Short mmCIF file of C-alpha atoms and ligand atoms in Angstrom, two decimals:
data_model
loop_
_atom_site.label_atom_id
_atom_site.label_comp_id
_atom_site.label_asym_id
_atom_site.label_seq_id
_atom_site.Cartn_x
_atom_site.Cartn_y
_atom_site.Cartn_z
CA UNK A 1 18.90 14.65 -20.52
CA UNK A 2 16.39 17.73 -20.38
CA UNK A 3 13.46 16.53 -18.08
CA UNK A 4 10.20 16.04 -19.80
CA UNK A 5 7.32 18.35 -19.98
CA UNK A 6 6.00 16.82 -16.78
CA UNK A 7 8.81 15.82 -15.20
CA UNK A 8 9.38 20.16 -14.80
CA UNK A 9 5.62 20.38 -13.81
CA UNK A 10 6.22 18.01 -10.65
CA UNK A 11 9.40 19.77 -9.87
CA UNK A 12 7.41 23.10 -9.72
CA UNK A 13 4.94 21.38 -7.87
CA UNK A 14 7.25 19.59 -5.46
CA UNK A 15 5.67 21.58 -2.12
CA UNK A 16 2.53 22.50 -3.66
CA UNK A 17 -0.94 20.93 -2.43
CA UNK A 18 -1.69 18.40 -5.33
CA UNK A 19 -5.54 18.41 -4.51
CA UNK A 20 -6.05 22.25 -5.01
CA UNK A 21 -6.74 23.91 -8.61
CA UNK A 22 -6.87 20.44 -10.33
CA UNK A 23 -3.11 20.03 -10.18
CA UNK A 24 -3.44 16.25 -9.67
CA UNK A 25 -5.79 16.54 -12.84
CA UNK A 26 -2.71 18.28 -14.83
CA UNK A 27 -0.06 16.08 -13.70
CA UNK A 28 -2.25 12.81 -14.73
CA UNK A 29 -2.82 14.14 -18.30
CA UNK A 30 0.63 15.36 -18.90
CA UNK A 31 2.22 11.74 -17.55
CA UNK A 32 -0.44 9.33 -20.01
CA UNK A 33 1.30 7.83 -22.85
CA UNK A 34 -0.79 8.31 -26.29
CA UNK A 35 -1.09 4.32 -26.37
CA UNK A 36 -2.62 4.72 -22.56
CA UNK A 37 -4.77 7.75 -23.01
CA UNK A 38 -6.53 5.24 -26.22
CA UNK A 39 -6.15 2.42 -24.02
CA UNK A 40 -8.49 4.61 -21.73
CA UNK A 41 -11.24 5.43 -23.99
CA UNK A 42 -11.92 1.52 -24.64
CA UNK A 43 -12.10 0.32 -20.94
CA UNK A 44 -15.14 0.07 -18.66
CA UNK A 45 -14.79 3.81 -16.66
CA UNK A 46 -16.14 4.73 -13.10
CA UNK A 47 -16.82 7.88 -11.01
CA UNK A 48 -13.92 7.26 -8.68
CA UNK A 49 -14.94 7.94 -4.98
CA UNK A 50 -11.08 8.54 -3.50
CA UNK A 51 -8.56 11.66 -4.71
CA UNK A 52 -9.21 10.22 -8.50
CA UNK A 53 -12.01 11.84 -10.79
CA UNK A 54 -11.82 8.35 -12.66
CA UNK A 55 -11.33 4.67 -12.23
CA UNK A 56 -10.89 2.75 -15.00
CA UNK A 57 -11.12 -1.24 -15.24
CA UNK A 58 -8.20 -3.00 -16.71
CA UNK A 59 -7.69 -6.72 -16.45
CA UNK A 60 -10.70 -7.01 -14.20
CA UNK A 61 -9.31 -4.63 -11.60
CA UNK A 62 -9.99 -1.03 -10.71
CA UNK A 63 -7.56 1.75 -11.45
CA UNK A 64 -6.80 5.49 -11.62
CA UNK A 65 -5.25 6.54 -14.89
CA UNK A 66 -1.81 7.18 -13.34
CA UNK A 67 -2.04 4.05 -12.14
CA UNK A 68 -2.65 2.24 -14.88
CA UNK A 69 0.26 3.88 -16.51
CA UNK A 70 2.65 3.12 -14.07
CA UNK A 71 1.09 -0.70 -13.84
CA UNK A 72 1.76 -0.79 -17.78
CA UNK A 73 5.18 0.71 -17.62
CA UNK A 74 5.75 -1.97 -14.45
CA UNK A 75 4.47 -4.80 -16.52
CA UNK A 76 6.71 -3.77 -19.61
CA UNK A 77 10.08 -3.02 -17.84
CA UNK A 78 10.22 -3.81 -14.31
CA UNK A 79 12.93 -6.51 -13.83
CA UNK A 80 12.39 -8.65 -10.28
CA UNK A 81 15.82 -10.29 -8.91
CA UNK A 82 15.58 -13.34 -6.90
CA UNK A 83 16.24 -11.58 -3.65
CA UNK A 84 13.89 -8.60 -4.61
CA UNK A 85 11.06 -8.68 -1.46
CA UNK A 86 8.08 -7.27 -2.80
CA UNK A 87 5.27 -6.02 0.20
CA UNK A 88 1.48 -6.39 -0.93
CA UNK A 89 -1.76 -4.57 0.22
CA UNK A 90 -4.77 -3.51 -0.69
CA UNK A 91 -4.32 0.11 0.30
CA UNK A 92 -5.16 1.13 3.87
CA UNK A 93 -4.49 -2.26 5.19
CA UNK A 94 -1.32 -1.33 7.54
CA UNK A 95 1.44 -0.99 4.43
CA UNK A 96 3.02 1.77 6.11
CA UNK A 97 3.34 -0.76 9.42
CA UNK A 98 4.68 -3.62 7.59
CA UNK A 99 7.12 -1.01 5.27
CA UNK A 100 8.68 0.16 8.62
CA UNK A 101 8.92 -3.61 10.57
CA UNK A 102 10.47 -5.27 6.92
CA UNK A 103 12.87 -2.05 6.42
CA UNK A 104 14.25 -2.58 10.38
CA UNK A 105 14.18 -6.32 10.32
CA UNK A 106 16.40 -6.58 7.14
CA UNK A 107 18.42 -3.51 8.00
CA UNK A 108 19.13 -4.42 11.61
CA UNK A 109 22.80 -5.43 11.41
CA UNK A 110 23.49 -1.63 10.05
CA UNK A 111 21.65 0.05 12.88
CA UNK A 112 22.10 -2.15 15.51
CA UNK A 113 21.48 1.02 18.09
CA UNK A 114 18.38 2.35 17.15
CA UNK A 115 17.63 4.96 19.99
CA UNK A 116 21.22 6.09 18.86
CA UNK A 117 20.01 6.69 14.99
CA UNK A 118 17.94 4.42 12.68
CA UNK A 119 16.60 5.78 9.09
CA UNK A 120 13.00 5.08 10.11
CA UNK A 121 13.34 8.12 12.81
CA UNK A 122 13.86 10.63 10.16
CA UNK A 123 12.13 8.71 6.82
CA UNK A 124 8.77 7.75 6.37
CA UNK A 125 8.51 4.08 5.82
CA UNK A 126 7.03 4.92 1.98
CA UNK A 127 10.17 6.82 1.49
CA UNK A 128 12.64 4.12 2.65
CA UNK A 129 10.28 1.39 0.65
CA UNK A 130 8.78 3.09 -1.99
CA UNK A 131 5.51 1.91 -3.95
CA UNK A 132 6.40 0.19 -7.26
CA UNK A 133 3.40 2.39 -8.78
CA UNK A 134 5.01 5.21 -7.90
CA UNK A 135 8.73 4.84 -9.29
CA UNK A 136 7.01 3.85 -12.54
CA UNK A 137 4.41 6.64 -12.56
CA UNK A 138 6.31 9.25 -13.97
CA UNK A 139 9.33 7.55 -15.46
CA UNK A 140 8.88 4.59 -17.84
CA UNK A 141 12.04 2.43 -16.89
CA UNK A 142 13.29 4.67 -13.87
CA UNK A 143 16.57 3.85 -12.05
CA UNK A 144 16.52 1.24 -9.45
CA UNK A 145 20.20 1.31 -8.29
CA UNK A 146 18.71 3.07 -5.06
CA UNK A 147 17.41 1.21 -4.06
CA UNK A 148 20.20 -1.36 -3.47
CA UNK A 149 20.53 -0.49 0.15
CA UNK A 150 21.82 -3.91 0.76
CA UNK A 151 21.49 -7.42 -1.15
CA UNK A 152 17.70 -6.92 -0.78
CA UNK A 153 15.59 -4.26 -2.52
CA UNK A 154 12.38 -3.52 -0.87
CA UNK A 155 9.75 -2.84 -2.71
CA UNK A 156 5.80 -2.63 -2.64
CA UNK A 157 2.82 -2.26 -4.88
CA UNK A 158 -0.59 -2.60 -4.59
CA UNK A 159 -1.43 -4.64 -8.07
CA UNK A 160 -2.90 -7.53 -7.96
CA UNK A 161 -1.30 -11.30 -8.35
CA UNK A 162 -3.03 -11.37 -12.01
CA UNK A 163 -1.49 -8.46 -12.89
CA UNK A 164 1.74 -8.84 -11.76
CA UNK A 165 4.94 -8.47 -14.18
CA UNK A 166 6.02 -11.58 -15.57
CA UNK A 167 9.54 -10.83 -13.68
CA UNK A 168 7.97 -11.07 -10.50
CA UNK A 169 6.22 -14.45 -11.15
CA UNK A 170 8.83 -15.96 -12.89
CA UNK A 171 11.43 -14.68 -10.20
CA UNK A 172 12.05 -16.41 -6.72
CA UNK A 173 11.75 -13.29 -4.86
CA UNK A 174 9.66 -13.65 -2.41
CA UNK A 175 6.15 -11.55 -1.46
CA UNK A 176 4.48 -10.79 1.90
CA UNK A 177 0.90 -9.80 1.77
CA UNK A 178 -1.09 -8.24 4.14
CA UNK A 179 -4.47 -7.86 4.45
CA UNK A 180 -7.07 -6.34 7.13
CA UNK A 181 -10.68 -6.98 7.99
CA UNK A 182 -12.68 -5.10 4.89
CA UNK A 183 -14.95 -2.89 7.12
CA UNK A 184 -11.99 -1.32 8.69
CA UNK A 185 -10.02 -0.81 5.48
CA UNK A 186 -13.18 1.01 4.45
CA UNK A 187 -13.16 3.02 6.82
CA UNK A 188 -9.35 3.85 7.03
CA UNK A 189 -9.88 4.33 3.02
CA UNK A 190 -13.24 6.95 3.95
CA UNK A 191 -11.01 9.44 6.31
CA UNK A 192 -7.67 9.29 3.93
CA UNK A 193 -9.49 10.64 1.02
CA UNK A 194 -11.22 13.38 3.23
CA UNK A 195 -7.87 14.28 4.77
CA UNK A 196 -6.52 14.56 0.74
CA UNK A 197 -9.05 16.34 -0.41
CA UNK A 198 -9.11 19.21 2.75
CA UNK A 199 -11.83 21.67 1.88
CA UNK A 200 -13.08 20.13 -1.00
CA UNK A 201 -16.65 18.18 -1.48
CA UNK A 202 -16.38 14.67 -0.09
CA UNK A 203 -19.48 13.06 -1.86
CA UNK A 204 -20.88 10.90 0.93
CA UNK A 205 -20.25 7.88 3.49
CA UNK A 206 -23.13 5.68 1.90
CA UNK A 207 -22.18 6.16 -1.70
CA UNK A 208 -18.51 5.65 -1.39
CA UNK A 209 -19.38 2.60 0.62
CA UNK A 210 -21.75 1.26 -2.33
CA UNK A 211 -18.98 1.64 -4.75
CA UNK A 212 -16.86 -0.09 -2.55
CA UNK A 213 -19.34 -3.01 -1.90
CA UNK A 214 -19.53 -3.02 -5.91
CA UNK A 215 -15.32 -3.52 -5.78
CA UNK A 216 -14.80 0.13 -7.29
CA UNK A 217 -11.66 1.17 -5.66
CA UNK A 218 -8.14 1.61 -6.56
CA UNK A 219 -6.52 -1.30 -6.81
CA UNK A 220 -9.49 -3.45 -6.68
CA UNK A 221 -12.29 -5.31 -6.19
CA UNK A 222 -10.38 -5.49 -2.53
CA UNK A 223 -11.76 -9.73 -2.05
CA UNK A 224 -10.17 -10.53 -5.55
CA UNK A 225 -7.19 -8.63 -4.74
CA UNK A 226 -6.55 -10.55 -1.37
CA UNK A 227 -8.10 -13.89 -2.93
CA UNK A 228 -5.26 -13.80 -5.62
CA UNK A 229 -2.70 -13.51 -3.33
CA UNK A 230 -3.96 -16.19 -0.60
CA UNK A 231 -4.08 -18.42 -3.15
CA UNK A 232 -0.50 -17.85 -4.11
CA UNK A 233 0.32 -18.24 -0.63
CA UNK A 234 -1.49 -22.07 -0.63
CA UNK A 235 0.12 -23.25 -3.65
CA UNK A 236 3.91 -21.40 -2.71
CA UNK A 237 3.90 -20.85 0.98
CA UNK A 238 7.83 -20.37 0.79
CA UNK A 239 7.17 -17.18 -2.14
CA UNK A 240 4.21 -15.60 -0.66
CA UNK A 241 3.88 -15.04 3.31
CA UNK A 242 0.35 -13.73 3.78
CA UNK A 243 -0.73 -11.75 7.24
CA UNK A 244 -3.76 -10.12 8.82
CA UNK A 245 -3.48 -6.93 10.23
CA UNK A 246 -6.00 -8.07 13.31
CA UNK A 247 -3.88 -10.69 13.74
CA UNK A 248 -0.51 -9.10 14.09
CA UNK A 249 -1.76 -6.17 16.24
CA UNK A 250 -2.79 -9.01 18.55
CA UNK A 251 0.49 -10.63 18.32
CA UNK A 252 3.08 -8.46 17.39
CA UNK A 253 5.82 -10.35 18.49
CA UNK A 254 4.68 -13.92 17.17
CA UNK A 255 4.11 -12.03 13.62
CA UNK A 256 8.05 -9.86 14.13
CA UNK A 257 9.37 -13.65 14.74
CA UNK A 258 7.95 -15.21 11.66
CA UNK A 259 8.76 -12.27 9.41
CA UNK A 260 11.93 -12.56 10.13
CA UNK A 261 11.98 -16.38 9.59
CA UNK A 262 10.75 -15.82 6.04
CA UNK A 263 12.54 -13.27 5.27
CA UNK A 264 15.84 -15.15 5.65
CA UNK A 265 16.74 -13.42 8.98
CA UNK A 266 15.35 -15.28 12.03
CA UNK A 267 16.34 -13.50 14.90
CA UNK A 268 19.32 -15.57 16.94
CA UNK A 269 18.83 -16.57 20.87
CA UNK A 270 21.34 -13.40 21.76
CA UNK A 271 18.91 -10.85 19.78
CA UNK A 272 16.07 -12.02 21.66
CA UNK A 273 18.00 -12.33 25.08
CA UNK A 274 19.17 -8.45 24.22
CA UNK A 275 15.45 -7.95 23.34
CA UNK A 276 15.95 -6.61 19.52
CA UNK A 277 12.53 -8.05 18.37
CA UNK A 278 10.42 -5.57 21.22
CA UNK A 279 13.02 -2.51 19.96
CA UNK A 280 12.06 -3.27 16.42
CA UNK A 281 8.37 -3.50 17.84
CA UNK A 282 8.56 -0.51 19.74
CA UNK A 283 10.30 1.60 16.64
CA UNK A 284 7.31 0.57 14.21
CA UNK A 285 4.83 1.12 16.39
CA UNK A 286 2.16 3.49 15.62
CA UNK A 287 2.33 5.91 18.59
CA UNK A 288 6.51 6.09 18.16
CA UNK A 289 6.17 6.38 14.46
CA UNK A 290 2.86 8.75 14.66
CA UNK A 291 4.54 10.65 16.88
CA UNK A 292 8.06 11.51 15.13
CA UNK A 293 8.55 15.30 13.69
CA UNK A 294 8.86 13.86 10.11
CA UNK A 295 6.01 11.92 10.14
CA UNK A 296 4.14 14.82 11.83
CA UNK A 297 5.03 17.42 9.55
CA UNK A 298 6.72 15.90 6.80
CA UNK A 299 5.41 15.78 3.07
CA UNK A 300 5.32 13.05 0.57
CA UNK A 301 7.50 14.25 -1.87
CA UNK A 302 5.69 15.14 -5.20
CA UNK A 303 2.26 14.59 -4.31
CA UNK A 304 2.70 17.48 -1.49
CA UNK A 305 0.28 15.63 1.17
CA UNK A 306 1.99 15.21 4.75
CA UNK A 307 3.05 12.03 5.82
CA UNK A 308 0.62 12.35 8.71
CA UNK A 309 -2.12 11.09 6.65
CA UNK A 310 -1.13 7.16 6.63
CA UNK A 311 -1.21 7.60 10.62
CA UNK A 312 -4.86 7.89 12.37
CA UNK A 313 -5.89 5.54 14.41
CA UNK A 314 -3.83 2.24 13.84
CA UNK A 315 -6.70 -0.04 15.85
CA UNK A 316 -8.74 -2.80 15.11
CA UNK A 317 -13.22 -2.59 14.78
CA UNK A 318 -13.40 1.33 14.34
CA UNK A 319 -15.59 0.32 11.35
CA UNK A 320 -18.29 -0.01 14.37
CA UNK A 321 -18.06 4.00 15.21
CA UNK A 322 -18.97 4.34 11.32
CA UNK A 323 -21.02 2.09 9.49
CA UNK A 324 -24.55 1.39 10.66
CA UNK A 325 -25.15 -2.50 11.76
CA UNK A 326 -27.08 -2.76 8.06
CA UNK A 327 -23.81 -1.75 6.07
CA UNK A 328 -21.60 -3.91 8.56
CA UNK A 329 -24.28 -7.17 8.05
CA UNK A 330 -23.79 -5.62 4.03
CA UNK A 331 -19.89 -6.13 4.15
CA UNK A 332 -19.60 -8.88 6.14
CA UNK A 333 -21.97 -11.18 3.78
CA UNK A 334 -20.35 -10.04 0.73
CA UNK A 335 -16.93 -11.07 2.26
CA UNK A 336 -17.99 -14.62 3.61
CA UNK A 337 -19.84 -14.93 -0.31
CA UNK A 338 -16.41 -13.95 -1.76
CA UNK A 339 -14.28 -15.96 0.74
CA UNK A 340 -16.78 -18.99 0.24
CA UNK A 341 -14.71 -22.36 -0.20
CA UNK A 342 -11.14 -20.59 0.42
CA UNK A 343 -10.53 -21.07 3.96
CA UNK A 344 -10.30 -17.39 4.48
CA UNK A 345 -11.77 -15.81 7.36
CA UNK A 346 -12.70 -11.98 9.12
N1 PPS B 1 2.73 1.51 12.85
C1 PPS B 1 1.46 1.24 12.65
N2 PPS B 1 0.85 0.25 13.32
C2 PPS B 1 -0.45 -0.04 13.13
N3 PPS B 1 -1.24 0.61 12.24
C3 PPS B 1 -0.69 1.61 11.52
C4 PPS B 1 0.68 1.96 11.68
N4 PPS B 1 0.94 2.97 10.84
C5 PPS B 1 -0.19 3.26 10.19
N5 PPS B 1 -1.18 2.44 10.60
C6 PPS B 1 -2.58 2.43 10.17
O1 PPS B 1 -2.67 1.80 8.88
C7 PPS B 1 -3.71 2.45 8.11
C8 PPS B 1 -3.11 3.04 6.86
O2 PPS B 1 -2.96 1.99 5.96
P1 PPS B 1 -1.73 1.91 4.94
O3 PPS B 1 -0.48 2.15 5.65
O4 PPS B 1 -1.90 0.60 4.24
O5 PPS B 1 -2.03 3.09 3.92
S1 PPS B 1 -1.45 3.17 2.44
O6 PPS B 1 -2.11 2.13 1.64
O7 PPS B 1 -0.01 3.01 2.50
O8 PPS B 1 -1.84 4.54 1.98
C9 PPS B 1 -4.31 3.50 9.00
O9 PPS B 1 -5.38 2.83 9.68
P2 PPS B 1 -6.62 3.61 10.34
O10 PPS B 1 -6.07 4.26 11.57
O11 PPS B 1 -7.64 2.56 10.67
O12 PPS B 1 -7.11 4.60 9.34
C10 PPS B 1 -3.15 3.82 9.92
O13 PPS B 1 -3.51 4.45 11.11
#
């Protein structure tokens, strides 16, 4: 089958820096649908603040045109199996943490020497689990059979639990979410988009923040995105495991144990005697996976940015070297207003 008009534009573009000359711009228009690109001139549209000129709100959520082709081709074709294991986030909220500690806890029996060789020391995690979004952004029903690796595909997306494919919440598979203290994500959300967009204009820290206090962000408002899932969690704790960030950089190995419980695999009494849960800690860890050559100078393949961008800092409270005490008492009410009544905490 001959590739399709922008199918040949992305190949050309494959090591080419997306964010210069409008690329990004090109590739968007020349991937929309004619039913999306009308479906975009009747829906609510925003200045976007992060790599996208334009958010646009679709079933009360905020998304970039791409996006919101690749969420309608998802929602029209995307077929969940029961043993599918789909990983959630906002974005910025440690995906590329829990990619690489699901990938090595499911995959543990094939690379049961991982100083020897493990794919995680020459992949980046979004490579070995790849975003849902971005299978479906280019292709309308792409192949999945890669994903196969074993009898679990791994998976992630960003979209929320309202949006979700019918597949998926029909399906047993199950769903870990994982969430992170909103100041922080705002933050980690702030220096990715300035490492995108290199040279070019930023806008500023105070309006991207009021857009962001307004719930204009990919993949958002970032409270009804979490608040969706949590509640999924309450009413079907064994379908949707749901994590904090702050809480499993406190307790890594707690938080390795219980993955591993609901994903099907507890670790047995000989793993832990041998220690495989603080190897699988040590091999997703941000300074071992910061530090490999392919995460250091790799590139994400099509969009042309390095890999190094979804590694900066990996801690908790940098929003406090950021935000002013005014923006953090900002954040902090709108989250406990938003949280209000759901048992849900920061
Ligand atoms: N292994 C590991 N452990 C702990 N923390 C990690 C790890 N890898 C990445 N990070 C930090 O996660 C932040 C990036 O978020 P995401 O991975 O969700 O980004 S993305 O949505 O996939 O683009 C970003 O947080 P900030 O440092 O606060 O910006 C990364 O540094």
């Amino acid at each position: 089958m001959d590739p399709t008009p922008s199918q040949t534009l992305l190949h050309a573009l494959k090591d080419a820096d997306l964010m210069k000359d409008n690329l990004l711009e090109q590739v968007i228009q020349n991937n929309l649908t004619e039913e999306v690109k009308n479906l975009l001139s009747s829906l609510p549209k925003e200045s976007g603040w992060m790599i996208s000129d334009h958010l646009y709100q679709y079933q009360n959520f905020w998304y970039p045109a791409i996006h919101l082709q690749a969420l309608l081709n998802i929602q029209r074709n995307f077929q969940a199996l029961d043993t599918d294991l789909v990983l959630v986030t906002n974005p910025k909220c440690g995906t590329t943490w829990l990619k690489a500690l699901c990938f090595a806890i499911v995959n543990r029996f094939h690379f049961d020497n991982p100083k020897q060789y493990h794919p995680l020391l020459t992949n980046n995690p979004h490579i070995l689990v790849p975003f849902l979004e971005n299978l479906y952004m280019i292709d309308q029903n792409p192949d999945l059979s890669c994903l196969s690796f074993n009898a679990t595909r791994l998976l992630s997306t960003h979209i929320p639990h309202a949006s979700l494919p019918d597949s998926i919440k029909d399906s047993k598979c199950k769903l870990v979410y994982l969430c992170r203290d909103p100041k922080d994500t705002f933050i980690s959300f702030w220096h990715f988009n300035n490492k995108l967009r290199k040279d070019m204009e930023h806008g500023s820290l105070e309006e991207a923040f009021e857009k962001f206090c307004e719930g204009v962000v990919e993949f958002g408002p970032f409270w009804d995105n979490v608040l969706g899932y949590w509640k999924m969690s309450l009413e079907s704790p064994e379908r949707v495991l749901f994590l904090k960030y702050e809480e499993m950089k406190k307790e890594p190995k707690t938080h390795l144990m219980k993955l591993a419980v609901f994903l099907g695999s507890p670790f047995s009494a000989e793993e832990e005697k041998d220690g495989v849960p603080e190897e699988i800690l040590n091999l997703c860890s941000f300074d071992n996976l910061s530090n490999l050559e392919v995460n250091k100078t790799g590139k994400m393949p099509m969009a042309g940015f390095e890999f190094s961008v979804f590694f900066r800092r990996g801690e908790v409270g940098d929003h406090v070297n950021h935000l002013t005490p005014e923006m953090i008492e900002r954040l902090d009410k709108i989250t406990e207003q938003k949280f209000l009544d759901s048992g849900l905490k920061f």
